[in-house]
XYZ file of C-alpha atoms in Angstrom:
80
model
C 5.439 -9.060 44.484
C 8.764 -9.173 45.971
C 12.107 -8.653 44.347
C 13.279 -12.556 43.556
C 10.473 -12.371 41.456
C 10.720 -8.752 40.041
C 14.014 -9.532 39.233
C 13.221 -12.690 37.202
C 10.595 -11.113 35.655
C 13.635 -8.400 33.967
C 15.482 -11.610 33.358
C 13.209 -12.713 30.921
C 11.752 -9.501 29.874
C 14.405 -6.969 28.904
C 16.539 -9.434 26.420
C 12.855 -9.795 25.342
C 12.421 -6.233 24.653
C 16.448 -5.704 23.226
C 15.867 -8.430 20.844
C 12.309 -6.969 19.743
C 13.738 -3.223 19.697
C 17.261 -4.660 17.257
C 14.907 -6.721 15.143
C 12.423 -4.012 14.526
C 15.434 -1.491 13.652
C 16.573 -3.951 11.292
C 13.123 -4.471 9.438
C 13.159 -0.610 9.419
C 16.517 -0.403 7.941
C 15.866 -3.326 5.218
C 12.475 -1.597 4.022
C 14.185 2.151 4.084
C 16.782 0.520 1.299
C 14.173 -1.625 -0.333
C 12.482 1.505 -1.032
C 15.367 3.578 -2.240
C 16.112 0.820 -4.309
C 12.866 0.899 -6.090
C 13.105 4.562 -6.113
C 16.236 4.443 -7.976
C 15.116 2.124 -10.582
C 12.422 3.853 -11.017
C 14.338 7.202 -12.002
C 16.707 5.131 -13.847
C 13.422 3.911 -15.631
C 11.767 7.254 -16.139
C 14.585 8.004 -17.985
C 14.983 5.873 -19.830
C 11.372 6.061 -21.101
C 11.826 9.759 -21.284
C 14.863 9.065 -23.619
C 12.954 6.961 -26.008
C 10.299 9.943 -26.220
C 12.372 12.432 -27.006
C 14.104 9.789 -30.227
C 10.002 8.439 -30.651
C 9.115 12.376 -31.306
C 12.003 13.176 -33.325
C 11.121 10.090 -35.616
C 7.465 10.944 -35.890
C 8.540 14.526 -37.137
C 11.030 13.032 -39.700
C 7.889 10.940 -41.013
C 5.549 13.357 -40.799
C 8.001 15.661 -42.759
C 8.468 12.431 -45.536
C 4.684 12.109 -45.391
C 4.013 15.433 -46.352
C 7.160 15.274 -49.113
C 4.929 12.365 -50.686
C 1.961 13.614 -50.688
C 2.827 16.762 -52.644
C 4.822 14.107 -55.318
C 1.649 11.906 -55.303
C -0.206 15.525 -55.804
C 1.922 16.536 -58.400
C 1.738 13.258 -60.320
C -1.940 13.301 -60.695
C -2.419 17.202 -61.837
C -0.017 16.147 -64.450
């Protein structure tokens, strides 16, 4: 092969390669802060839910607490 050739050959190939090499660091980039993206609303979303457990358990004591307030009335009523 001689070097007119070689050298065309780079021509073509190494903007080739640049462009393939700046392209696939981009794609890298893009998908590194799609996924912190996601990651972050899904921490924003686990707390959230974690939130609404804490006020869901809190309510389910109060009406376990009325629950067991009525029953003794209801209990109460009928031994009278």
């Amino acid at each position: 092969m001689d070097i007119t050739r070689l050298a065309g050959t780079a021509e073509i190939l190494v903007p080739l390669l640049v462009f393939l090499a700046i392209s696939l660091r981009r794609f890298r980039t893009g998908m590194q802060a799609s996924w912190k993206e996601e990651a972050e609303a899904y921490r924003s979303k686990v707390e959230r839910q974690s939130e609404e457990l804490t006020a869901l358990r809190s309510e389910v004591r109060e009406l376990r607490r009325e629950n067991a307030e009525l029953r003794d009335r209801i209990t109460e009523l009928l031994n009278r």
